[in-house]
mmCIF file of C-alpha atoms in Angstrom:
data_model
loop_
_atom_site.group_PDB
_atom_site.id
_atom_site.type_symbol
_atom_site.label_atom_id
_atom_site.label_comp_id
_atom_site.label_asym_id
_atom_site.label_seq_id
_atom_site.Cartn_x
_atom_site.Cartn_y
_atom_site.Cartn_z
ATOM 1 C CA MET V 1 56.250 69.928 67.465
ATOM 2 C CA ARG V 2 54.024 67.265 66.973
ATOM 3 C CA ARG V 3 57.411 65.610 64.486
ATOM 4 C CA THR V 4 59.800 66.332 67.014
ATOM 5 C CA ILE V 5 58.781 65.058 70.181
ATOM 6 C CA GLY V 6 57.861 61.807 67.755
ATOM 7 C CA LEU V 7 61.928 62.045 66.199
ATOM 8 C CA LEU V 8 62.718 62.697 69.812
ATOM 9 C CA VAL V 9 61.328 60.006 71.640
ATOM 10 C CA THR V 10 62.407 57.427 68.664
ATOM 11 C CA LEU V 11 66.180 58.698 69.078
ATOM 12 C CA ALA V 12 66.003 58.032 73.235
ATOM 13 C CA CYS V 13 64.654 54.344 72.243
ATOM 14 C CA ILE V 14 67.375 53.909 70.162
ATOM 15 C CA ILE V 15 69.606 55.551 72.524
ATOM 16 C CA LEU V 16 67.614 53.871 75.807
ATOM 17 C CA GLY V 17 67.281 49.914 73.678
ATOM 18 C CA ALA V 18 71.900 49.858 72.127
ATOM 19 C CA PRO V 19 73.338 48.840 75.321
ATOM 20 C CA LEU V 20 70.317 46.081 76.138
ATOM 21 C CA ALA V 21 70.994 44.182 72.478
ATOM 22 C CA ALA V 22 75.534 45.013 73.083
ATOM 23 C CA GLU V 23 74.423 43.067 76.209
ATOM 24 C CA ALA V 24 72.838 40.880 75.402
ATOM 25 C CA PRO V 25 73.996 37.032 75.891
ATOM 26 C CA PRO V 26 75.169 35.095 72.416
ATOM 27 C CA SER V 27 73.168 32.797 71.731
ATOM 28 C CA ALA V 28 76.598 30.329 72.376
ATOM 29 C CA LYS V 29 76.631 27.602 70.110
ATOM 30 C CA VAL V 30 77.800 24.167 72.365
ATOM 31 C CA ALA V 31 79.887 22.327 69.760
ATOM 32 C CA ARG V 32 78.956 18.573 69.930
ATOM 33 C CA ILE V 33 81.091 15.927 69.629
ATOM 34 C CA GLY V 34 80.498 11.490 68.801
ATOM 35 C CA TYR V 35 83.871 9.654 70.649
ATOM 36 C CA LEU V 36 83.180 6.435 69.040
ATOM 37 C CA SER V 37 85.412 3.399 70.116
ATOM 38 C CA VAL V 38 85.308 0.329 71.086
ATOM 39 C CA GLY V 39 85.666 0.113 73.851
ATOM 40 C CA GLY V 40 89.139 -0.865 76.243
ATOM 41 C CA ALA V 41 91.630 0.308 78.327
ATOM 42 C CA LEU V 42 93.450 0.073 74.790
ATOM 43 C CA ASP V 43 90.740 1.004 72.936
ATOM 44 C CA ARG V 44 91.738 -1.122 69.703
ATOM 45 C CA PRO V 45 91.734 -1.918 67.654
ATOM 46 C CA MET D 1 93.391 7.125 76.428
ATOM 47 C CA THR D 2 90.216 9.532 75.555
ATOM 48 C CA GLU D 3 92.275 12.356 78.578
ATOM 49 C CA ALA D 4 94.394 12.457 76.222
ATOM 50 C CA PHE D 5 91.597 14.279 74.672
ATOM 51 C CA ARG D 6 90.300 15.860 77.463
ATOM 52 C CA GLN D 7 93.425 17.276 77.128
ATOM 53 C CA GLY D 8 94.038 18.999 72.966
ATOM 54 C CA LEU D 9 90.995 20.095 73.319
ATOM 55 C CA HIS D 10 91.527 22.076 77.033
ATOM 56 C CA GLU D 11 94.613 23.153 75.693
ATOM 57 C CA LEU D 12 92.421 24.402 72.583
ATOM 58 C CA GLY D 13 90.322 26.643 74.532
ATOM 59 C CA TYR D 14 87.134 24.073 74.714
ATOM 60 C CA VAL D 15 85.631 22.918 78.176
ATOM 61 C CA GLU D 16 83.110 20.199 77.988
ATOM 62 C CA GLY D 17 79.189 21.424 79.135
ATOM 63 C CA HIS D 18 80.992 25.178 77.605
ATOM 64 C CA ASN D 19 81.904 24.889 74.594
ATOM 65 C CA ILE D 20 82.016 21.764 73.465
ATOM 66 C CA ALA D 21 79.723 18.523 74.641
ATOM 67 C CA ILE D 22 81.709 15.096 74.034
ATOM 68 C CA GLU D 23 79.153 11.870 73.057
ATOM 69 C CA PHE D 24 80.577 8.701 74.565
ATOM 70 C CA ARG D 25 80.288 5.502 72.802
ATOM 71 C CA ALA D 26 82.271 2.143 73.463
ATOM 72 C CA ALA D 27 81.189 -0.801 71.468
ATOM 73 C CA GLU D 28 81.889 -3.122 73.728
ATOM 74 C CA GLY D 29 83.747 -5.285 69.824
ATOM 75 C CA SER D 30 83.659 -5.008 66.595
ATOM 76 C CA ASP D 31 80.085 -5.030 65.854
ATOM 77 C CA ARG D 32 78.155 -3.322 67.586
ATOM 78 C CA LEU D 33 79.903 -0.601 66.169
ATOM 79 C CA PRO D 34 77.708 0.906 63.022
ATOM 80 C CA ALA D 35 75.161 0.886 65.393
ATOM 81 C CA LEU D 36 75.870 3.401 67.689
ATOM 82 C CA ALA D 37 77.427 5.234 64.979
ATOM 83 C CA ALA D 38 74.594 5.768 63.540
ATOM 84 C CA GLU D 39 73.136 7.095 67.517
ATOM 85 C CA LEU D 40 75.659 10.007 67.216
ATOM 86 C CA VAL D 41 74.352 11.080 63.730
ATOM 87 C CA GLN D 42 70.455 11.126 63.967
ATOM 88 C CA LEU D 43 71.825 13.519 67.278
ATOM 89 C CA PRO D 44 73.701 14.433 65.712
ATOM 90 C CA VAL D 45 77.003 15.171 66.120
ATOM 91 C CA ASP D 46 79.501 17.691 64.582
ATOM 92 C CA VAL D 47 82.150 15.657 64.316
ATOM 93 C CA ILE D 48 82.549 12.458 65.369
ATOM 94 C CA VAL D 49 86.284 10.917 65.887
ATOM 95 C CA ALA D 50 87.315 7.813 65.468
ATOM 96 C CA ARG D 51 89.752 5.605 67.804
ATOM 97 C CA SER D 52 89.782 2.718 65.476
ATOM 98 C CA THR D 53 89.959 0.743 62.600
ATOM 99 C CA ASP D 54 86.669 -0.409 62.692
ATOM 100 C CA ALA D 55 85.340 2.484 64.068
ATOM 101 C CA ALA D 56 86.475 4.776 61.155
ATOM 102 C CA GLN D 57 84.967 2.213 58.579
ATOM 103 C CA ALA D 58 81.760 2.230 61.113
ATOM 104 C CA ALA D 59 80.846 6.374 61.254
ATOM 105 C CA LYS D 60 82.567 5.816 57.149
ATOM 106 C CA THR D 61 79.486 3.743 56.074
ATOM 107 C CA THR D 62 77.229 5.507 58.836
ATOM 108 C CA THR D 63 77.954 9.199 57.006
ATOM 109 C CA THR D 64 79.554 11.180 53.570
ATOM 110 C CA THR D 65 78.074 14.661 55.638
ATOM 111 C CA VAL D 66 79.209 14.281 59.033
ATOM 112 C CA PRO D 67 84.108 14.692 59.180
ATOM 113 C CA ILE D 68 84.679 11.823 60.933
ATOM 114 C CA VAL D 69 88.334 12.040 62.734
ATOM 115 C CA MET D 70 90.306 8.682 62.966
ATOM 116 C CA VAL D 71 92.864 8.150 65.168
ATOM 117 C CA VAL D 72 94.139 4.414 63.736
ATOM 118 C CA ASP D 73 97.375 2.343 64.540
ATOM 119 C CA ALA D 74 97.074 0.411 60.727
ATOM 120 C CA ASP D 75 98.380 2.586 57.658
ATOM 121 C CA PRO D 76 94.949 4.398 56.289
ATOM 122 C CA VAL D 77 95.456 3.801 53.296
ATOM 123 C CA ALA D 78 95.624 0.456 52.944
ATOM 124 C CA THR D 79 92.641 -0.525 55.196
ATOM 125 C CA GLY D 80 90.607 1.025 52.403
ATOM 126 C CA LEU D 81 89.995 4.588 55.052
ATOM 127 C CA VAL D 82 91.429 6.743 52.698
ATOM 128 C CA ALA D 83 92.438 8.340 49.255
ATOM 129 C CA SER D 84 95.841 9.655 50.917
ATOM 130 C CA LEU D 85 97.759 10.526 52.800
ATOM 131 C CA ALA D 86 97.708 13.742 51.426
ATOM 132 C CA ARG D 87 94.564 14.325 50.738
ATOM 133 C CA PRO D 88 91.711 12.169 51.802
ATOM 134 C CA GLY D 89 89.127 13.522 50.713
ATOM 135 C CA GLY D 90 85.308 12.259 51.594
ATOM 136 C CA ASN D 91 84.603 13.780 55.291
ATOM 137 C CA LEU D 92 87.676 11.698 56.825
ATOM 138 C CA THR D 93 90.602 12.486 58.236
ATOM 139 C CA GLY D 94 92.922 12.409 61.452
ATOM 140 C CA LEU D 95 95.982 10.217 62.217
ATOM 141 C CA THR D 96 97.323 6.790 62.048
ATOM 142 C CA THR D 97 99.458 5.595 64.398
ATOM 143 C CA VAL D 98 101.966 3.228 62.123
ATOM 144 C CA ALA D 99 104.911 5.054 59.951
ATOM 145 C CA THR D 100 106.121 3.438 56.942
ATOM 146 C CA GLY D 101 109.189 0.815 57.449
ATOM 147 C CA LEU D 102 108.569 0.703 60.732
ATOM 148 C CA GLY D 103 107.282 -3.065 61.147
ATOM 149 C CA SER D 104 110.649 -2.837 59.523
ATOM 150 C CA LYS D 105 113.117 -0.968 62.826
ATOM 151 C CA ARG D 106 111.841 -2.624 64.537
ATOM 152 C CA LEU D 107 112.689 -5.857 63.640
ATOM 153 C CA GLU D 108 116.535 -4.174 62.982
ATOM 154 C CA LEU D 109 116.759 -2.916 66.935
ATOM 155 C CA LEU D 110 116.247 -6.518 67.900
ATOM 156 C CA LYS D 111 118.081 -7.640 65.755
ATOM 157 C CA GLU D 112 120.852 -5.219 66.644
ATOM 158 C CA ALA D 113 120.002 -5.904 70.533
ATOM 159 C CA VAL D 114 120.398 -10.434 69.630
ATOM 160 C CA PRO D 115 122.063 -10.141 66.772
ATOM 161 C CA SER D 116 122.277 -14.137 66.461
ATOM 162 C CA LEU D 117 118.382 -13.765 66.161
ATOM 163 C CA SER D 118 117.210 -15.087 62.827
ATOM 164 C CA ARG D 119 114.197 -16.866 63.834
ATOM 165 C CA VAL D 120 110.992 -13.812 65.460
ATOM 166 C CA ALA D 121 108.076 -15.198 66.197
ATOM 167 C CA VAL D 122 105.398 -13.326 65.410
ATOM 168 C CA LEU D 123 102.183 -13.288 68.238
ATOM 169 C CA TRP D 124 99.428 -10.729 66.455
ATOM 170 C CA ASN D 125 94.971 -11.309 66.707
ATOM 171 C CA ALA D 126 94.660 -12.633 62.487
ATOM 172 C CA GLY D 127 91.193 -11.390 63.524
ATOM 173 C CA SER D 128 91.830 -8.037 63.300
ATOM 174 C CA ASP D 129 93.114 -6.783 59.066
ATOM 175 C CA ALA D 130 94.021 -3.699 60.614
ATOM 176 C CA MET D 131 96.614 -5.888 62.765
ATOM 177 C CA THR D 132 97.487 -8.143 60.273
ATOM 178 C CA LEU D 133 98.293 -5.836 58.246
ATOM 179 C CA ILE D 134 101.000 -4.277 61.361
ATOM 180 C CA PHE D 135 102.257 -8.306 61.056
ATOM 181 C CA ARG D 136 102.374 -8.463 57.476
ATOM 182 C CA GLU D 137 105.046 -5.591 57.252
ATOM 183 C CA ILE D 138 106.982 -7.178 59.843
ATOM 184 C CA GLN D 139 106.579 -10.649 57.855
ATOM 185 C CA THR D 140 107.629 -8.654 54.631
ATOM 186 C CA ALA D 141 110.866 -6.696 56.193
ATOM 187 C CA ALA D 142 111.860 -10.478 57.956
ATOM 188 C CA PRO D 143 113.718 -12.004 55.256
ATOM 189 C CA ALA D 144 116.314 -8.219 54.867
ATOM 190 C CA LEU D 145 117.836 -9.064 57.839
ATOM 191 C CA GLY D 146 118.377 -12.493 57.805
ATOM 192 C CA VAL D 147 115.021 -13.465 60.096
ATOM 193 C CA SER D 148 112.157 -15.537 59.377
ATOM 194 C CA VAL D 149 108.187 -15.059 60.936
ATOM 195 C CA GLN D 150 106.805 -18.151 63.300
ATOM 196 C CA PRO D 151 103.648 -16.232 62.573
ATOM 197 C CA VAL D 152 100.978 -17.337 66.196
ATOM 198 C CA GLY D 153 97.792 -15.303 65.127
ATOM 199 C CA VAL D 154 95.101 -16.071 67.784
ATOM 200 C CA GLN D 155 91.159 -14.886 66.892
ATOM 201 C CA ALA D 156 89.808 -14.981 71.334
ATOM 202 C CA ALA D 157 91.315 -15.687 74.278
ATOM 203 C CA LYS D 158 91.214 -18.682 74.089
ATOM 204 C CA ASP D 159 93.233 -19.475 71.397
ATOM 205 C CA LEU D 160 96.531 -17.978 73.721
ATOM 206 C CA ASP D 161 96.780 -20.971 75.451
ATOM 207 C CA ASN D 162 97.639 -22.859 71.640
ATOM 208 C CA ALA D 163 99.811 -20.277 70.652
ATOM 209 C CA PHE D 164 102.038 -20.794 73.809
ATOM 210 C CA ALA D 165 102.249 -24.783 72.900
ATOM 211 C CA THR D 166 102.861 -23.613 69.439
ATOM 212 C CA MET D 167 105.399 -21.325 70.156
ATOM 213 C CA THR D 168 108.095 -23.503 72.497
ATOM 214 C CA GLU D 169 107.532 -26.436 70.747
ATOM 215 C CA GLU D 170 108.209 -24.998 67.194
ATOM 216 C CA ARG D 171 111.259 -21.987 69.213
ATOM 217 C CA ALA D 172 111.575 -19.173 68.058
ATOM 218 C CA ASP D 173 114.915 -17.211 69.645
ATOM 219 C CA ALA D 174 112.557 -13.746 70.033
ATOM 220 C CA LEU D 175 108.949 -13.100 70.453
ATOM 221 C CA PHE D 176 107.644 -9.982 68.588
ATOM 222 C CA MET D 177 103.364 -8.752 69.997
ATOM 223 C CA ILE D 178 101.219 -6.808 68.095
ATOM 224 C CA THR D 179 98.823 -5.424 71.472
ATOM 225 C CA ASP D 180 95.957 -5.206 70.584
ATOM 226 C CA VAL D 181 91.944 -5.162 72.411
ATOM 227 C CA LEU D 182 92.585 -8.727 71.951
ATOM 228 C CA THR D 183 96.188 -9.206 73.106
ATOM 229 C CA ARG D 184 96.838 -6.462 75.244
ATOM 230 C CA PRO D 185 95.102 -8.406 78.829
ATOM 231 C CA TYR D 186 97.688 -11.076 78.107
ATOM 232 C CA THR D 187 101.124 -8.406 78.291
ATOM 233 C CA GLN D 188 101.952 -10.012 81.907
ATOM 234 C CA GLN D 189 101.316 -13.559 80.637
ATOM 235 C CA VAL D 190 103.126 -13.020 77.755
ATOM 236 C CA VAL D 191 106.315 -11.404 79.804
ATOM 237 C CA ASP D 192 106.026 -14.808 81.853
ATOM 238 C CA PHE D 193 106.118 -16.664 79.741
ATOM 239 C CA ALA D 194 108.817 -14.981 77.483
ATOM 240 C CA ALA D 195 110.761 -15.190 80.803
ATOM 241 C CA LYS D 196 110.441 -18.175 81.220
ATOM 242 C CA ARG D 197 111.648 -19.924 77.817
ATOM 243 C CA GLN D 198 114.844 -17.342 77.762
ATOM 244 C CA LEU D 199 112.878 -15.271 74.457
ATOM 245 C CA PRO D 200 114.415 -11.900 74.619
ATOM 246 C CA THR D 201 111.345 -9.882 73.643
ATOM 247 C CA MET D 202 109.389 -6.716 71.460
ATOM 248 C CA PHE D 203 106.391 -4.751 72.318
ATOM 249 C CA GLU D 204 104.890 -1.504 69.910
ATOM 250 C CA GLY D 205 105.263 0.823 72.654
ATOM 251 C CA LYS D 206 104.736 1.967 75.670
ATOM 252 C CA ASP D 207 101.047 1.013 77.657
ATOM 253 C CA PRO D 208 99.530 4.902 76.894
ATOM 254 C CA VAL D 209 96.628 2.841 79.847
ATOM 255 C CA ALA D 210 98.618 0.892 82.370
ATOM 256 C CA ALA D 211 100.986 2.323 84.134
ATOM 257 C CA GLU D 212 103.791 0.351 84.376
ATOM 258 C CA GLY D 213 104.199 -1.411 79.998
ATOM 259 C CA PRO D 214 105.436 -4.154 78.719
ATOM 260 C CA VAL D 215 108.938 -2.965 79.346
ATOM 261 C CA ALA D 216 108.470 -1.760 83.020
ATOM 262 C CA ALA D 217 107.240 -5.043 83.554
ATOM 263 C CA GLY D 218 109.531 -7.104 82.317
ATOM 264 C CA GLY D 219 109.851 -7.457 77.835
ATOM 265 C CA LEU D 220 113.261 -6.985 76.595
ATOM 266 C CA MET D 221 111.812 -3.682 74.427
ATOM 267 C CA SER D 222 109.714 -1.647 72.811
ATOM 268 C CA TYR D 223 109.477 1.450 69.837
ATOM 269 C CA GLY D 224 106.801 2.741 69.185
ATOM 270 C CA SER D 225 105.176 6.469 68.809
ATOM 271 C CA SER D 226 102.859 7.417 71.381
ATOM 272 C CA LEU D 227 99.416 6.797 71.491
ATOM 273 C CA THR D 228 98.450 9.868 73.630
ATOM 274 C CA ASP D 229 100.140 12.005 71.759
ATOM 275 C CA GLN D 230 99.044 11.679 68.770
ATOM 276 C CA LEU D 231 94.758 10.996 70.633
ATOM 277 C CA ARG D 232 95.853 15.333 72.027
ATOM 278 C CA ARG D 233 96.584 15.898 68.471
ATOM 279 C CA ALA D 234 92.923 14.346 66.962
ATOM 280 C CA ALA D 235 91.905 17.632 69.275
ATOM 281 C CA SER D 236 92.911 20.100 66.496
ATOM 282 C CA TYR D 237 91.353 17.963 63.587
ATOM 283 C CA VAL D 238 88.336 18.705 65.362
ATOM 284 C CA ASP D 239 89.196 22.617 66.183
ATOM 285 C CA ARG D 240 90.130 22.957 62.567
ATOM 286 C CA LEU D 241 87.141 20.875 61.836
ATOM 287 C CA LEU D 242 84.729 22.396 63.708
ATOM 288 C CA LYS D 243 86.151 26.394 62.240
ATOM 289 C CA GLY D 244 84.879 25.318 58.606
ATOM 290 C CA ALA D 245 87.842 23.352 57.589
ATOM 291 C CA LYS D 246 87.268 20.188 55.043
ATOM 292 C CA PRO D 247 88.543 16.536 56.344
ATOM 293 C CA ALA D 248 89.576 16.520 52.741
ATOM 294 C CA ASP D 249 92.102 19.358 52.727
ATOM 295 C CA LEU D 250 94.208 17.874 55.801
ATOM 296 C CA PRO D 251 95.918 15.982 55.523
ATOM 297 C CA VAL D 252 97.184 12.423 57.234
ATOM 298 C CA GLU D 253 99.078 12.427 59.985
ATOM 299 C CA GLN D 254 101.592 10.388 60.870
ATOM 300 C CA PRO D 255 103.673 10.481 64.074
ATOM 301 C CA MET D 256 106.499 12.269 63.622
ATOM 302 C CA LYS D 257 108.641 10.540 67.426
ATOM 303 C CA PHE D 258 109.180 7.098 68.188
ATOM 304 C CA GLU D 259 110.001 6.463 72.120
ATOM 305 C CA LEU D 260 112.672 3.026 72.372
ATOM 306 C CA VAL D 261 112.792 1.778 75.696
ATOM 307 C CA ILE D 262 114.462 -1.007 77.659
ATOM 308 C CA ASN D 263 114.773 -3.061 79.764
ATOM 309 C CA LEU D 264 118.607 -3.377 81.059
ATOM 310 C CA LYS D 265 117.267 -5.725 84.492
ATOM 311 C CA THR D 266 115.882 -8.536 81.606
ATOM 312 C CA ALA D 267 118.607 -8.196 79.012
ATOM 313 C CA LYS D 268 121.295 -9.529 81.703
ATOM 314 C CA GLU D 269 118.593 -12.157 82.984
ATOM 315 C CA LEU D 270 118.772 -13.431 78.979
ATOM 316 C CA GLY D 271 122.197 -13.354 78.538
ATOM 317 C CA LEU D 272 122.578 -10.528 75.834
ATOM 318 C CA THR D 273 125.190 -7.603 76.827
ATOM 319 C CA LEU D 274 123.951 -5.104 74.404
ATOM 320 C CA PRO D 275 125.675 -2.752 72.210
ATOM 321 C CA PRO D 276 126.660 0.538 73.714
ATOM 322 C CA THR D 277 124.460 2.683 69.326
ATOM 323 C CA LEU D 278 121.615 0.811 70.761
ATOM 324 C CA LEU D 279 121.280 1.709 74.570
ATOM 325 C CA PHE D 280 122.703 5.515 72.852
ATOM 326 C CA GLN D 281 118.669 5.369 70.949
ATOM 327 C CA ALA D 282 117.054 4.364 74.355
ATOM 328 C CA ASP D 283 114.604 7.216 75.148
ATOM 329 C CA GLU D 284 114.260 4.812 78.316
ATOM 330 C CA VAL D 285 116.928 2.443 79.830
ATOM 331 C CA ILE D 286 114.845 0.252 82.598
ATOM 332 C CA ARG D 287 117.691 -0.640 84.819
#
């Protein structure tokens, strides 16, 4: 009996926890670009 | 100028502040480029976009691991930036605004407009290896067209007056200006000088910055690729590199499309009757 309750609690935790895990925002990666120029309007040479 | 690059990124689904951040560094000259390249590497950045031969050289010297996308105005093989266009090697790839035979084509067009052309003055920044390469290409192409070249190299803004004096003394039949950060601010002066001396002019292309390019400002003609287009395309290199592509495997792109702009008003003032075959090739005719 105690074992069955334990299993049910574990199962409930998994079911309730799953949506939370799915909804957790992904750690969005922001790519960082460096733009190097000599300056001036034409950016040349 | 950077707007075209931003636009290219936007078209690929990148939104600044959301999934991409751009760190701009302008050296205001070439001396500070190595320090600024080092600063970008230390931030760190995922990709460096280098907008010039000098900037690409500085970035290449600074890092062998961070991918570099160059947008340059000279042959990157000749300047030693890449091993070949097809297989650039190392951590650098990107685009160039020049193509093989461009110098020759520009002279051909000028000769078509001015059949009597036998001597052309070429004004360029002689302090820049990249611009000197463009000058040499014109110099090499000239004899085949029966044209000799009068070299008018400048290294600083103060040299411009001497350049005008030299061109006045050794009277050429036409003037070809190679535009860069040094010569560009003097475009209108060059156009005015040419008008005063009745010299037909050839420029490299439409000015991507000014609302009015050198031809709209009174120059006779220009022929070149679109720098704006190349900068927009640089974004696709960034995209591919961010998705894991290796720079060494991405061939360097040369421009595919060139634009010929002709000012008929200027031609009339110079007493030139341009052949229909030339006008037919023009993408834009200013009347």
